[in-house]
């Protein structure tokens, strides 16, 4: 096992409050092979809940959103995008906009100063017009050159002109001191180029290229050594990976001899439930290497802007993911559904609640069909949170 990585996050007494929002958006019919490889028997479809994050700075009262899930009026997406979904058999659904969820919980969306898009894809950008014109739109490097103008000026665009019209548009520059007039401090967090959003070490944007033009992650300090006795962080992963099997196991955190809690049991079984790691190790691409992740980004006709960069970013993400005081939250990770407390709760007490231990190996449920009951620790039937499956939805005939 490699030495525990040091992210070299500068010390700070400043923290933010982070809430994970289950946006109600879902996507069915996404083949796993379009995003990850090598294929795992029985894991044919990628899970696609859609998470957004509310970040609040308690001292200044400032707030921002990281991603917005998917807009509920799907019919108002760019036409070419909708046509493409029909061709490939994806089924989109969203009961609410993130703004609806915030308002239901008495949060004033007019106080949101900015929306950060981890990247421009439809299942992350939501409908920013529902947040209000006061909210700046923050995007990653290359966005303006690679994606503007939006629809309808460019009929083939995957974004709408209305998304950025009549609001401040800020493209983060991780290589110079200024980003569209914002003099954010630049630094290195682990192996990620970063900028300090609030200027006090409470929230960073990370350059995480590969999956899409301008892809970014976030890192939020939710407790501080100086005020709480320990540092802890939430890493907002966006689509840096589409399945946490792309970063687990790793040289920093190999597959253990016993996996606890048993990922094939409900969490109510407790953290003393165990599953033998040897059975799981045979599912790895190379069973002799318990430090090699189950997956990597798929090549070929995959949904990645730059596959090699995507794989490199996943490697960088393995460093914070190996730490007990960092909780990595990927935008479509359904293994979190029965681990975290969703908005209006906050994530700040994740260390005390044991979320890292409970959630780290939870994704192994996806490989249940390749194991016998004995290899699953005696589990005959694997329960899924909310009884949800992610395969294709059959169209009802008229």
Coordinates of N, CA, C and O in Angstrom, one line a residue, residues 54-152:
X54 N -25.8 22.5 -2.3 CA -25.9 23.9 -1.8 C -24.8 24.2 -0.8 O -24.6 23.4 0.1
X55 N -24.0 25.2 -1.1 CA -22.9 25.6 -0.3 C -23.1 27.0 0.3 O -23.4 27.9 -0.4
X56 N -23.1 27.0 1.7 CA -23.4 28.3 2.4 C -22.2 28.6 3.3 O -21.7 27.8 4.0
X57 N -21.9 29.9 3.2 CA -20.8 30.5 4.0 C -21.4 31.1 5.2 O -22.0 32.2 5.1
X58 N -21.3 30.5 6.4 CA -22.0 31.0 7.6 C -21.6 32.4 8.1 O -22.4 33.1 8.7
X59 N -20.4 32.8 7.8 CA -19.9 34.1 8.4 C -20.4 35.2 7.5 O -20.9 36.2 8.0
X60 N -20.4 35.1 6.2 CA -20.7 36.2 5.3 C -22.2 36.1 4.8 O -22.7 37.0 4.3
X61 N -22.8 34.9 5.0 CA -24.2 34.7 4.5 C -24.2 34.5 3.0 O -25.3 34.4 2.4
X62 N -23.1 34.3 2.3 CA -23.1 34.1 0.9 C -23.4 32.6 0.6 O -23.1 31.7 1.4
X63 N -24.0 32.3 -0.6 CA -24.3 31.0 -0.9 C -24.1 30.8 -2.4 O -24.3 31.7 -3.2
X64 N -23.9 29.5 -2.8 CA -23.8 29.2 -4.2 C -24.3 27.7 -4.4 O -24.4 27.0 -3.4
X65 N -24.6 27.4 -5.6 CA -25.0 26.0 -5.9 C -23.9 25.4 -6.8 O -23.4 26.0 -7.7
X66 N -23.6 24.1 -6.6 CA -22.7 23.4 -7.4 C -23.6 22.3 -8.2 O -24.0 21.4 -7.6
X67 N -23.8 22.6 -9.4 CA -24.7 21.8 -10.3 C -26.1 22.0 -10.0 O -26.5 22.4 -8.8
X68 N -27.0 21.7 -10.9 CA -28.4 21.8 -10.8 C -29.2 20.6 -11.2 O -30.5 20.7 -11.3
X69 N -28.6 19.5 -11.4 CA -29.3 18.3 -11.9 C -29.9 18.6 -13.3 O -29.3 19.3 -14.1
X70 N -31.1 18.1 -13.5 CA -31.7 18.3 -14.8 C -33.0 19.1 -14.7 O -33.7 19.0 -13.7
X71 N -33.3 19.9 -15.7 CA -34.5 20.7 -15.7 C -35.7 19.8 -15.8 O -35.7 18.8 -16.5
X72 N -36.9 20.3 -15.1 CA -38.0 19.4 -15.2 C -38.8 19.6 -16.5 O -39.5 18.6 -16.9
X73 N -38.7 20.7 -17.2 CA -39.3 20.9 -18.5 C -38.4 20.4 -19.6 O -37.8 21.2 -20.3
X74 N -38.3 19.1 -19.6 CA -37.3 18.5 -20.5 C -37.5 18.9 -22.0 O -36.6 19.0 -22.7
X75 N -38.8 19.1 -22.3 CA -39.1 19.5 -23.7 C -38.4 20.8 -24.1 O -38.4 21.1 -25.3
X76 N -38.0 21.6 -23.2 CA -37.3 22.9 -23.5 C -35.8 22.8 -23.6 O -35.1 23.8 -23.7
X77 N -35.3 21.6 -23.6 CA -33.9 21.4 -23.9 C -33.6 21.6 -25.4 O -34.6 21.6 -26.2
X78 N -32.4 21.9 -25.8 CA -32.1 22.1 -27.2 C -32.6 20.9 -28.0 O -32.4 19.7 -27.7
X79 N -33.3 21.2 -29.2 CA -33.9 20.1 -30.0 C -33.0 19.0 -30.4 O -33.4 17.8 -30.4
X80 N -31.8 19.3 -30.8 CA -30.9 18.3 -31.3 C -30.5 17.3 -30.1 O -30.4 16.1 -30.4
X81 N -30.5 17.8 -28.9 CA -30.2 17.0 -27.8 C -31.3 16.0 -27.5 O -31.1 14.8 -27.4
X82 N -32.6 16.5 -27.6 CA -33.7 15.6 -27.4 C -33.8 14.6 -28.5 O -34.2 13.4 -28.2
X83 N -33.5 15.0 -29.7 CA -33.6 14.0 -30.8 C -32.5 12.9 -30.6 O -32.8 11.7 -30.8
X84 N -31.4 13.3 -30.1 CA -30.3 12.3 -29.8 C -30.8 11.3 -28.8 O -30.5 10.1 -28.9
X85 N -31.4 11.8 -27.7 CA -31.8 10.9 -26.6 C -32.8 9.8 -27.2 O -32.8 8.7 -26.8
X86 N -33.7 10.3 -28.1 CA -34.7 9.4 -28.7 C -34.0 8.3 -29.5 O -34.4 7.1 -29.5
X87 N -32.9 8.7 -30.2 CA -32.2 7.7 -31.0 C -31.5 6.6 -30.2 O -31.4 5.5 -30.6
X88 N -30.9 7.0 -29.0 CA -30.1 6.1 -28.3 C -30.9 5.4 -27.2 O -30.4 4.5 -26.5
X89 N -32.2 5.7 -27.0 CA -33.0 5.0 -26.1 C -32.9 5.4 -24.6 O -33.3 4.6 -23.7
X90 N -32.5 6.6 -24.3 CA -32.4 7.1 -22.9 C -33.8 7.7 -22.5 O -34.4 8.3 -23.3
X91 N -34.1 7.4 -21.3 CA -35.4 8.0 -20.8 C -35.1 9.0 -19.6 O -34.5 8.6 -18.6
X92 N -35.5 10.2 -19.8 CA -35.2 11.3 -18.9 C -36.4 11.6 -18.1 O -37.6 11.6 -18.6
X93 N -36.2 11.9 -16.8 CA -37.4 12.3 -15.9 C -36.9 13.2 -14.8 O -35.8 13.0 -14.2
X94 N -37.7 14.2 -14.5 CA -37.4 15.1 -13.4 C -38.7 15.7 -12.9 O -39.4 16.4 -13.6
X95 N -39.0 15.4 -11.6 CA -40.3 15.9 -11.1 C -40.2 17.4 -10.7 O -41.2 18.1 -10.7
X96 N -39.0 17.8 -10.3 CA -38.8 19.2 -9.8 C -37.5 19.8 -10.3 O -36.5 19.1 -10.7
X97 N -37.4 21.1 -10.3 CA -36.1 21.8 -10.4 C -35.5 21.9 -9.1 O -36.2 21.9 -8.0
X98 N -34.2 22.1 -9.0 CA -33.6 22.3 -7.7 C -34.2 23.6 -7.0 O -34.3 23.6 -5.8
X99 N -34.5 24.6 -7.8 CA -35.1 25.8 -7.2 C -36.4 25.4 -6.5 O -36.7 26.0 -5.4
X100 N -37.2 24.5 -7.0 CA -38.4 24.1 -6.4 C -38.1 23.5 -5.0 O -38.8 23.7 -4.0
X101 N -37.1 22.6 -4.9 CA -36.8 21.9 -3.7 C -36.3 23.0 -2.7 O -36.7 22.9 -1.5
X102 N -35.5 23.9 -3.1 CA -35.0 25.0 -2.2 C -36.2 25.8 -1.6 O -36.3 26.0 -0.4
X103 N -37.1 26.2 -2.5 CA -38.3 27.0 -2.1 C -39.2 26.2 -1.1 O -39.7 26.8 -0.2
X104 N -39.4 24.9 -1.4 CA -40.2 24.1 -0.5 C -39.7 24.1 0.9 O -40.4 23.9 1.9
X105 N -38.4 24.3 1.0 CA -37.7 24.3 2.4 C -37.4 25.7 2.8 O -36.5 25.9 3.7
X106 N -38.1 26.7 2.3 CA -38.1 28.1 2.7 C -36.7 28.8 2.5 O -36.3 29.7 3.2
X107 N -36.0 28.3 1.5 CA -34.7 28.9 1.1 C -35.0 30.0 0.0 O -35.6 29.6 -1.0
X108 N -34.5 31.2 0.2 CA -34.7 32.2 -0.7 C -33.6 32.1 -1.8 O -32.4 32.4 -1.6
X109 N -34.0 31.7 -3.0 CA -33.1 31.4 -4.1 C -32.5 32.7 -4.6 O -31.4 32.7 -5.3
X110 N -33.1 33.9 -4.3 CA -32.5 35.2 -4.8 C -31.2 35.5 -4.0 O -30.5 36.4 -4.4
X111 N -30.9 34.7 -3.0 CA -29.7 34.9 -2.2 C -28.5 34.1 -2.8 O -27.4 34.2 -2.3
X112 N -28.8 33.3 -3.8 CA -27.7 32.5 -4.4 C -26.9 33.4 -5.3 O -27.4 34.0 -6.2
X113 N -25.6 33.6 -5.0 CA -24.8 34.5 -5.7 C -24.2 33.9 -7.0 O -23.8 34.6 -7.9
X114 N -24.1 32.6 -7.0 CA -23.5 31.9 -8.2 C -24.0 30.5 -8.3 O -24.3 29.8 -7.3
X115 N -24.0 30.0 -9.6 CA -24.2 28.6 -9.9 C -22.9 28.1 -10.6 O -22.5 28.7 -11.6
X116 N -22.3 27.1 -10.0 CA -21.2 26.5 -10.6 C -21.6 25.3 -11.4 O -22.3 24.4 -10.9
X117 N -21.3 25.2 -12.7 CA -21.5 24.0 -13.5 C -20.3 23.2 -13.5 O -19.2 23.7 -13.9
X118 N -20.4 22.0 -12.9 CA -19.2 21.1 -13.0 C -18.8 20.9 -14.5 O -17.6 20.9 -14.8
X119 N -19.8 20.9 -15.3 CA -19.6 20.9 -16.8 C -21.0 21.2 -17.4 O -22.0 21.2 -16.7
X120 N -21.0 21.2 -18.7 CA -22.2 21.7 -19.4 C -23.2 20.7 -19.8 O -24.2 21.0 -20.4
X121 N -23.1 19.5 -19.4 CA -24.0 18.4 -19.8 C -25.4 18.6 -19.2 O -25.5 19.1 -18.0
X122 N -26.5 18.2 -19.9 CA -27.9 18.5 -19.6 C -28.3 18.1 -18.1 O -29.1 18.6 -17.5
X123 N -27.6 17.0 -17.6 CA -28.0 16.5 -16.3 C -27.3 17.1 -15.2 O -27.3 16.7 -14.0
X124 N -26.6 18.3 -15.5 CA -25.9 19.0 -14.5 C -26.3 20.5 -14.5 O -26.1 21.2 -13.5
X125 N -26.8 21.0 -15.6 CA -27.0 22.4 -15.7 C -28.4 22.9 -15.4 O -28.6 24.1 -15.2
X126 N -29.3 22.0 -15.2 CA -30.6 22.3 -14.8 C -31.2 23.5 -15.6 O -31.0 23.6 -16.8
X127 N -32.0 24.3 -14.9 CA -32.6 25.5 -15.4 C -32.2 26.7 -14.5 O -32.8 27.0 -13.5
X128 N -31.1 27.4 -14.9 CA -30.5 28.4 -14.0 C -31.5 29.6 -14.0 O -31.4 30.4 -13.0
X129 N -32.4 29.8 -15.0 CA -33.3 30.9 -14.9 C -34.2 30.8 -13.7 O -34.8 31.9 -13.3
X130 N -34.4 29.6 -13.2 CA -35.3 29.5 -12.0 C -34.6 30.0 -10.7 O -35.2 30.2 -9.7
X131 N -33.3 30.2 -10.8 CA -32.5 30.7 -9.6 C -32.5 32.2 -9.6 O -32.5 32.8 -8.5
X132 N -32.7 32.8 -10.8 CA -32.7 34.3 -10.8 C -31.5 34.9 -11.5 O -30.5 34.3 -11.6
X133 N -31.7 36.1 -12.0 CA -30.6 36.8 -12.8 C -29.5 37.2 -11.9 O -28.4 37.6 -12.5
X134 N -29.6 37.3 -10.6 CA -28.5 37.8 -9.8 C -27.4 36.7 -9.7 O -26.3 37.1 -9.3
X135 N -27.7 35.5 -10.0 CA -26.7 34.4 -9.8 C -25.8 34.4 -11.0 O -26.2 34.2 -12.2
X136 N -24.5 34.6 -10.8 CA -23.5 34.5 -11.8 C -23.4 33.0 -12.2 O -23.7 32.1 -11.4
X137 N -23.0 32.7 -13.4 CA -22.7 31.4 -13.9 C -21.2 31.2 -14.0 O -20.5 31.9 -14.7
X138 N -20.7 30.2 -13.3 CA -19.3 29.9 -13.2 C -19.0 28.6 -14.0 O -19.6 27.5 -13.7
X139 N -18.1 28.7 -15.0 CA -17.9 27.5 -15.9 C -16.4 27.3 -15.9 O -15.6 28.2 -15.5
X140 N -16.0 26.2 -16.4 CA -14.6 25.8 -16.5 C -13.8 26.3 -17.7 O -14.4 26.8 -18.6
X141 N -12.5 26.0 -17.8 CA -11.7 26.5 -18.9 C -12.2 25.9 -20.2 O -12.5 24.8 -20.4
X142 N -12.2 26.8 -21.2 CA -12.5 26.4 -22.6 C -14.0 26.5 -22.9 O -14.4 26.3 -24.1
X143 N -14.8 26.9 -21.9 CA -16.3 26.9 -22.2 C -16.7 27.9 -23.2 O -17.4 27.6 -24.2
X144 N -16.2 29.1 -23.1 CA -16.6 30.1 -24.1 C -16.2 29.8 -25.5 O -17.0 30.0 -26.4
X145 N -15.0 29.4 -25.7 CA -14.5 29.1 -27.0 C -15.1 27.8 -27.6 O -15.5 27.7 -28.8
X146 N -15.4 26.8 -26.7 CA -15.8 25.5 -27.2 C -17.3 25.4 -27.3 O -17.8 24.5 -28.0
X147 N -18.1 26.2 -26.6 CA -19.5 25.9 -26.5 C -20.4 27.1 -26.8 O -21.7 26.9 -26.9
X148 N -19.9 28.3 -27.0 CA -20.7 29.4 -27.3 C -20.6 29.7 -28.8 O -19.6 29.5 -29.4
X149 N -21.7 30.2 -29.4 CA -23.0 30.6 -28.8 C -23.9 29.3 -28.6 O -23.7 28.3 -29.2
X150 N -24.9 29.5 -27.7 CA -25.8 28.4 -27.5 C -27.0 28.4 -28.5 O -27.1 29.2 -29.4
X151 N -27.9 27.5 -28.2 CA -29.1 27.4 -29.0 C -30.0 28.6 -28.7 O -30.1 29.0 -27.5
X152 N -30.7 29.3 -29.6 CA -30.9 28.9 -31.0 C -29.9 29.5 -32.0 O -30.0 29.2 -33.2

